[in-house]
PDB file of N, CA and C in Angstrom:
ATOM      1  N   UNK A  86      15.793  -8.839  -8.444  1.00 85.00           N
ATOM      2  CA  UNK A  86      16.055  -7.726  -9.342  1.00 85.00           C
ATOM      3  C   UNK A  86      16.329  -6.470  -8.514  1.00 85.00           C
ATOM      4  N   UNK A  87      17.274  -5.668  -8.977  1.00 87.00           N
ATOM      5  CA  UNK A  87      17.500  -4.402  -8.297  1.00 87.00           C
ATOM      6  C   UNK A  87      16.589  -3.335  -8.920  1.00 87.00           C
ATOM      7  N   UNK A  88      16.590  -2.138  -8.349  1.00 85.00           N
ATOM      8  CA  UNK A  88      15.684  -1.076  -8.814  1.00 85.00           C
ATOM      9  C   UNK A  88      15.917  -0.730 -10.279  1.00 85.00           C
ATOM     10  N   UNK A  89      17.167  -0.688 -10.698  1.00 84.00           N
ATOM     11  CA  UNK A  89      17.465  -0.344 -12.087  1.00 84.00           C
ATOM     12  C   UNK A  89      16.877  -1.376 -13.049  1.00 84.00           C
ATOM     13  N   UNK A  90      16.972  -2.642 -12.689  1.00 91.00           N
ATOM     14  CA  UNK A  90      16.418  -3.704 -13.528  1.00 91.00           C
ATOM     15  C   UNK A  90      14.890  -3.626 -13.558  1.00 91.00           C
ATOM     16  N   UNK A  91      14.300  -3.314 -12.417  1.00 90.00           N
ATOM     17  CA  UNK A  91      12.841  -3.182 -12.349  1.00 90.00           C
ATOM     18  C   UNK A  91      12.362  -2.024 -13.216  1.00 90.00           C
ATOM     19  N   UNK A  92      13.049  -0.905 -13.116  1.00 84.00           N
ATOM     20  CA  UNK A  92      12.687   0.280 -13.899  1.00 84.00           C
ATOM     21  C   UNK A  92      12.843  -0.014 -15.390  1.00 84.00           C
ATOM     22  N   UNK A  93      13.910  -0.705 -15.741  1.00 87.00           N
ATOM     23  CA  UNK A  93      14.138  -1.061 -17.144  1.00 87.00           C
ATOM     24  C   UNK A  93      12.988  -1.916 -17.667  1.00 87.00           C
ATOM     25  N   UNK A  94      12.551  -2.879 -16.879  1.00 91.00           N
ATOM     26  CA  UNK A  94      11.448  -3.759 -17.281  1.00 91.00           C
ATOM     27  C   UNK A  94      10.156  -2.957 -17.438  1.00 91.00           C
ATOM     28  N   UNK A  95       9.893  -2.047 -16.528  1.00 85.00           N
ATOM     29  CA  UNK A  95       8.684  -1.214 -16.612  1.00 85.00           C
ATOM     30  C   UNK A  95       8.732  -0.373 -17.880  1.00 85.00           C
ATOM     31  N   UNK A  96       9.868   0.221 -18.165  1.00 82.00           N
ATOM     32  CA  UNK A  96      10.024   1.030 -19.377  1.00 82.00           C
ATOM     33  C   UNK A  96       9.784   0.190 -20.626  1.00 82.00           C
ATOM     34  N   UNK A  97      10.314  -1.042 -20.628  1.00 87.00           N
ATOM     35  CA  UNK A  97      10.116  -1.936 -21.772  1.00 87.00           C
ATOM     36  C   UNK A  97       8.633  -2.225 -21.976  1.00 87.00           C
ATOM     37  N   UNK A  98       7.941  -2.530 -20.894  1.00 88.00           N
ATOM     38  CA  UNK A  98       6.513  -2.816 -20.990  1.00 88.00           C
ATOM     39  C   UNK A  98       5.742  -1.619 -21.518  1.00 88.00           C
ATOM     40  N   UNK A  99       6.081  -0.443 -21.043  1.00 82.00           N
ATOM     41  CA  UNK A  99       5.399   0.765 -21.495  1.00 82.00           C
ATOM     42  C   UNK A  99       5.719   1.060 -22.957  1.00 82.00           C
ATOM     43  N   UNK A 100       6.960   0.861 -23.358  1.00 82.00           N
ATOM     44  CA  UNK A 100       7.347   1.070 -24.759  1.00 82.00           C
ATOM     45  C   UNK A 100       6.578   0.146 -25.695  1.00 82.00           C
ATOM     46  N   UNK A 101       6.284  -1.051 -25.207  1.00 88.00           N
ATOM     47  CA  UNK A 101       5.539  -2.025 -25.996  1.00 88.00           C
ATOM     48  C   UNK A 101       4.036  -1.769 -25.955  1.00 88.00           C
ATOM     49  N   UNK A 102       3.627  -0.811 -25.141  1.00 85.00           N
ATOM     50  CA  UNK A 102       2.200  -0.496 -25.028  1.00 85.00           C
ATOM     51  C   UNK A 102       1.454  -1.407 -24.074  1.00 85.00           C
ATOM     52  N   UNK A 103       2.170  -2.147 -23.263  1.00 88.00           N
ATOM     53  CA  UNK A 103       1.569  -3.084 -22.313  1.00 88.00           C
ATOM     54  C   UNK A 103       1.291  -2.390 -20.977  1.00 88.00           C
ATOM     55  N   UNK A 104       0.346  -1.481 -20.988  1.00 84.00           N
ATOM     56  CA  UNK A 104       0.037  -0.698 -19.799  1.00 84.00           C
ATOM     57  C   UNK A 104      -0.440  -1.590 -18.654  1.00 84.00           C
ATOM     58  N   UNK A 105      -1.330  -2.524 -18.959  1.00 88.00           N
ATOM     59  CA  UNK A 105      -1.852  -3.405 -17.908  1.00 88.00           C
ATOM     60  C   UNK A 105      -0.751  -4.281 -17.324  1.00 88.00           C
ATOM     61  N   UNK A 106       0.111  -4.797 -18.185  1.00 92.00           N
ATOM     62  CA  UNK A 106       1.229  -5.618 -17.691  1.00 92.00           C
ATOM     63  C   UNK A 106       2.175  -4.775 -16.848  1.00 92.00           C
ATOM     64  N   UNK A 107       2.373  -3.532 -17.248  1.00 87.00           N
ATOM     65  CA  UNK A 107       3.233  -2.630 -16.466  1.00 87.00           C
ATOM     66  C   UNK A 107       2.622  -2.404 -15.090  1.00 87.00           C
ATOM     67  N   UNK A 108       1.300  -2.191 -15.042  1.00 87.00           N
ATOM     68  CA  UNK A 108       0.611  -2.003 -13.760  1.00 87.00           C
ATOM     69  C   UNK A 108       0.787  -3.226 -12.873  1.00 87.00           C
ATOM     70  N   UNK A 109       0.594  -4.413 -13.454  1.00 92.00           N
ATOM     71  CA  UNK A 109       0.749  -5.656 -12.699  1.00 92.00           C
ATOM     72  C   UNK A 109       2.176  -5.803 -12.175  1.00 92.00           C
ATOM     73  N   UNK A 110       3.135  -5.517 -13.035  1.00 93.00           N
ATOM     74  CA  UNK A 110       4.543  -5.643 -12.663  1.00 93.00           C
ATOM     75  C   UNK A 110       4.878  -4.707 -11.512  1.00 93.00           C
ATOM     76  N   UNK A 111       4.390  -3.485 -11.610  1.00 91.00           N
ATOM     77  CA  UNK A 111       4.627  -2.500 -10.550  1.00 91.00           C
ATOM     78  C   UNK A 111       4.024  -2.976  -9.235  1.00 91.00           C
ATOM     79  N   UNK A 112       2.791  -3.493  -9.285  1.00 91.00           N
ATOM     80  CA  UNK A 112       2.135  -4.006  -8.075  1.00 91.00           C
ATOM     81  C   UNK A 112       2.903  -5.196  -7.499  1.00 91.00           C
ATOM     82  N   UNK A 113       3.347  -6.087  -8.378  1.00 95.00           N
ATOM     83  CA  UNK A 113       4.067  -7.286  -7.927  1.00 95.00           C
ATOM     84  C   UNK A 113       5.405  -6.947  -7.274  1.00 95.00           C
ATOM     85  N   UNK A 114       5.986  -5.808  -7.644  1.00 94.00           N
ATOM     86  CA  UNK A 114       7.319  -5.454  -7.158  1.00 94.00           C
ATOM     87  C   UNK A 114       7.324  -4.164  -6.342  1.00 94.00           C
ATOM     88  N   UNK A 115       6.182  -3.838  -5.756  1.00 91.00           N
ATOM     89  CA  UNK A 115       6.076  -2.562  -5.041  1.00 91.00           C
ATOM     90  C   UNK A 115       7.053  -2.461  -3.874  1.00 91.00           C
ATOM     91  N   UNK A 116       7.309  -3.538  -3.182  1.00 93.00           N
ATOM     92  CA  UNK A 116       8.251  -3.494  -2.063  1.00 93.00           C
ATOM     93  C   UNK A 116       9.669  -3.222  -2.547  1.00 93.00           C
ATOM     94  N   UNK A 117      10.027  -3.813  -3.666  1.00 92.00           N
ATOM     95  CA  UNK A 117      11.366  -3.630  -4.210  1.00 92.00           C
ATOM     96  C   UNK A 117      11.547  -2.229  -4.808  1.00 92.00           C
ATOM     97  N   UNK A 118      10.463  -1.655  -5.323  1.00 89.00           N
ATOM     98  CA  UNK A 118      10.540  -0.326  -5.940  1.00 89.00           C
ATOM     99  C   UNK A 118      10.649   0.787  -4.909  1.00 89.00           C
ATOM    100  N   UNK A 119      10.186   0.545  -3.718  1.00 87.00           N
ATOM    101  CA  UNK A 119      10.273   1.557  -2.664  1.00 87.00           C
ATOM    102  C   UNK A 119       9.521   2.821  -3.029  1.00 87.00           C
ATOM    103  N   UNK A 120      10.187   3.984  -2.926  1.00 83.00           N
ATOM    104  CA  UNK A 120       9.526   5.260  -3.197  1.00 83.00           C
ATOM    105  C   UNK A 120       9.180   5.434  -4.676  1.00 83.00           C
ATOM    106  N   UNK A 121       9.820   4.669  -5.562  1.00 83.00           N
ATOM    107  CA  UNK A 121       9.482   4.733  -6.983  1.00 83.00           C
ATOM    108  C   UNK A 121       8.086   4.171  -7.242  1.00 83.00           C
ATOM    109  N   UNK A 122       7.635   3.299  -6.376  1.00 86.00           N
ATOM    110  CA  UNK A 122       6.312   2.690  -6.530  1.00 86.00           C
ATOM    111  C   UNK A 122       5.220   3.754  -6.591  1.00 86.00           C
ATOM    112  N   UNK A 123       5.227   4.670  -5.654  1.00 83.00           N
ATOM    113  CA  UNK A 123       4.204   5.717  -5.612  1.00 83.00           C
ATOM    114  C   UNK A 123       4.257   6.597  -6.854  1.00 83.00           C
ATOM    115  N   UNK A 124       5.450   6.934  -7.301  1.00 78.00           N
ATOM    116  CA  UNK A 124       5.608   7.773  -8.494  1.00 78.00           C
ATOM    117  C   UNK A 124       5.073   7.057  -9.733  1.00 78.00           C
ATOM    118  N   UNK A 125       5.412   5.797  -9.857  1.00 77.00           N
ATOM    119  CA  UNK A 125       4.961   5.021 -11.014  1.00 77.00           C
ATOM    120  C   UNK A 125       3.445   4.863 -11.000  1.00 77.00           C
ATOM    121  N   UNK A 126       2.896   4.630  -9.832  1.00 77.00           N
ATOM    122  CA  UNK A 126       1.455   4.432  -9.708  1.00 77.00           C
ATOM    123  C   UNK A 126       0.693   5.708 -10.090  1.00 77.00           C
ATOM    124  N   UNK A 127       1.183   6.855  -9.684  1.00 74.00           N
ATOM    125  CA  UNK A 127       0.546   8.131 -10.026  1.00 74.00           C
ATOM    126  C   UNK A 127       0.532   8.319 -11.538  1.00 74.00           C
ATOM    127  N   UNK A 128       1.650   8.021 -12.171  1.00 69.00           N
ATOM    128  CA  UNK A 128       1.724   8.170 -13.626  1.00 69.00           C
ATOM    129  C   UNK A 128       0.722   7.264 -14.334  1.00 69.00           C
ATOM    130  N   UNK A 129       0.632   6.031 -13.889  1.00 72.00           N
ATOM    131  CA  UNK A 129      -0.266   5.090 -14.548  1.00 72.00           C
ATOM    132  C   UNK A 129      -1.728   5.427 -14.284  1.00 72.00           C
ATOM    133  N   UNK A 130      -2.039   5.992 -13.138  1.00 70.00           N
ATOM    134  CA  UNK A 130      -3.417   6.367 -12.830  1.00 70.00           C
ATOM    135  C   UNK A 130      -3.869   7.608 -13.578  1.00 70.00           C
ATOM    136  N   UNK A 131      -2.915   8.409 -14.021  1.00 61.00           N
ATOM    137  CA  UNK A 131      -3.271   9.663 -14.680  1.00 61.00           C
ATOM    138  C   UNK A 131      -4.068   9.426 -15.949  1.00 61.00           C
ATOM    139  N   UNK A 132      -3.877   8.265 -16.571  1.00 56.00           N
ATOM    140  CA  UNK A 132      -4.603   7.956 -17.792  1.00 56.00           C
ATOM    141  C   UNK A 132      -4.076   8.691 -19.005  1.00 56.00           C
ATOM    142  N   UNK A 133      -3.027   9.454 -18.835  1.00 52.00           N
ATOM    143  CA  UNK A 133      -2.431  10.198 -19.942  1.00 52.00           C
ATOM    144  C   UNK A 133      -1.225   9.423 -20.433  1.00 52.00           C
ATOM    145  N   UNK A 134      -1.436   8.592 -21.416  1.00 52.00           N
ATOM    146  CA  UNK A 134      -0.360   7.734 -21.877  1.00 52.00           C
ATOM    147  C   UNK A 134       0.438   8.347 -23.021  1.00 52.00           C
ATOM    148  N   UNK A 135      -0.031   9.452 -23.590  1.00 49.00           N
ATOM    149  CA  UNK A 135       0.758  10.164 -24.586  1.00 49.00           C
ATOM    150  C   UNK A 135       1.937  10.789 -23.861  1.00 49.00           C
ATOM    151  N   UNK A 136       3.115  10.429 -24.265  1.00 55.00           N
ATOM    152  CA  UNK A 136       4.308  10.966 -23.631  1.00 55.00           C
ATOM    153  C   UNK A 136       4.582  10.358 -22.266  1.00 55.00           C
ATOM    154  N   UNK A 137       3.948   9.254 -21.976  1.00 56.00           N
ATOM    155  CA  UNK A 137       4.123   8.610 -20.670  1.00 56.00           C
ATOM    156  C   UNK A 137       5.583   8.251 -20.425  1.00 56.00           C
ATOM    157  N   UNK A 138       6.258   7.779 -21.445  1.00 55.00           N
ATOM    158  CA  UNK A 138       7.655   7.406 -21.262  1.00 55.00           C
ATOM    159  C   UNK A 138       8.495   8.613 -20.869  1.00 55.00           C
ATOM    160  N   UNK A 139       8.215   9.761 -21.466  1.00 58.00           N
ATOM    161  CA  UNK A 139       8.965  10.962 -21.103  1.00 58.00           C
ATOM    162  C   UNK A 139       8.738  11.312 -19.641  1.00 58.00           C
ATOM    163  N   UNK A 140       7.500  11.211 -19.198  1.00 56.00           N
ATOM    164  CA  UNK A 140       7.190  11.502 -17.798  1.00 56.00           C
ATOM    165  C   UNK A 140       7.846  10.479 -16.884  1.00 56.00           C
ATOM    166  N   UNK A 141       7.790   9.236 -17.278  1.00 58.00           N
ATOM    167  CA  UNK A 141       8.347   8.143 -16.467  1.00 58.00           C
ATOM    168  C   UNK A 141       9.857   8.310 -16.323  1.00 58.00           C
ATOM    169  N   UNK A 142      10.524   8.700 -17.391  1.00 56.00           N
ATOM    170  CA  UNK A 142      11.979   8.860 -17.369  1.00 56.00           C
ATOM    171  C   UNK A 142      12.412   9.941 -16.390  1.00 56.00           C
ATOM    172  N   UNK A 143      11.578  10.952 -16.180  1.00 58.00           N
ATOM    173  CA  UNK A 143      11.913  12.037 -15.272  1.00 58.00           C
ATOM    174  C   UNK A 143      12.113  11.530 -13.842  1.00 58.00           C
ATOM    175  N   UNK A 144      11.391  10.467 -13.484  1.00 55.00           N
ATOM    176  CA  UNK A 144      11.463   9.943 -12.125  1.00 55.00           C
ATOM    177  C   UNK A 144      12.657   9.022 -11.911  1.00 55.00           C
ATOM    178  N   UNK A 145      13.188   8.486 -12.984  1.00 50.00           N
ATOM    179  CA  UNK A 145      14.239   7.490 -12.830  1.00 50.00           C
ATOM    180  C   UNK A 145      15.497   7.945 -13.473  1.00 50.00           C
TER     181      UNK A 145
END
């Protein structure tokens, strides 16, 4: 998968409310995500899931 496909999958998981699955997916693909990995991880650790998609979209 390329970065765009990975980001799309993460967005889908988050839209579905699958936060844990999104975390797992991000961890499983951290090498492929490169610098996006750190950004995604910070967002998920924040614990603020209201508007998470809006925040996530800013990075991608």
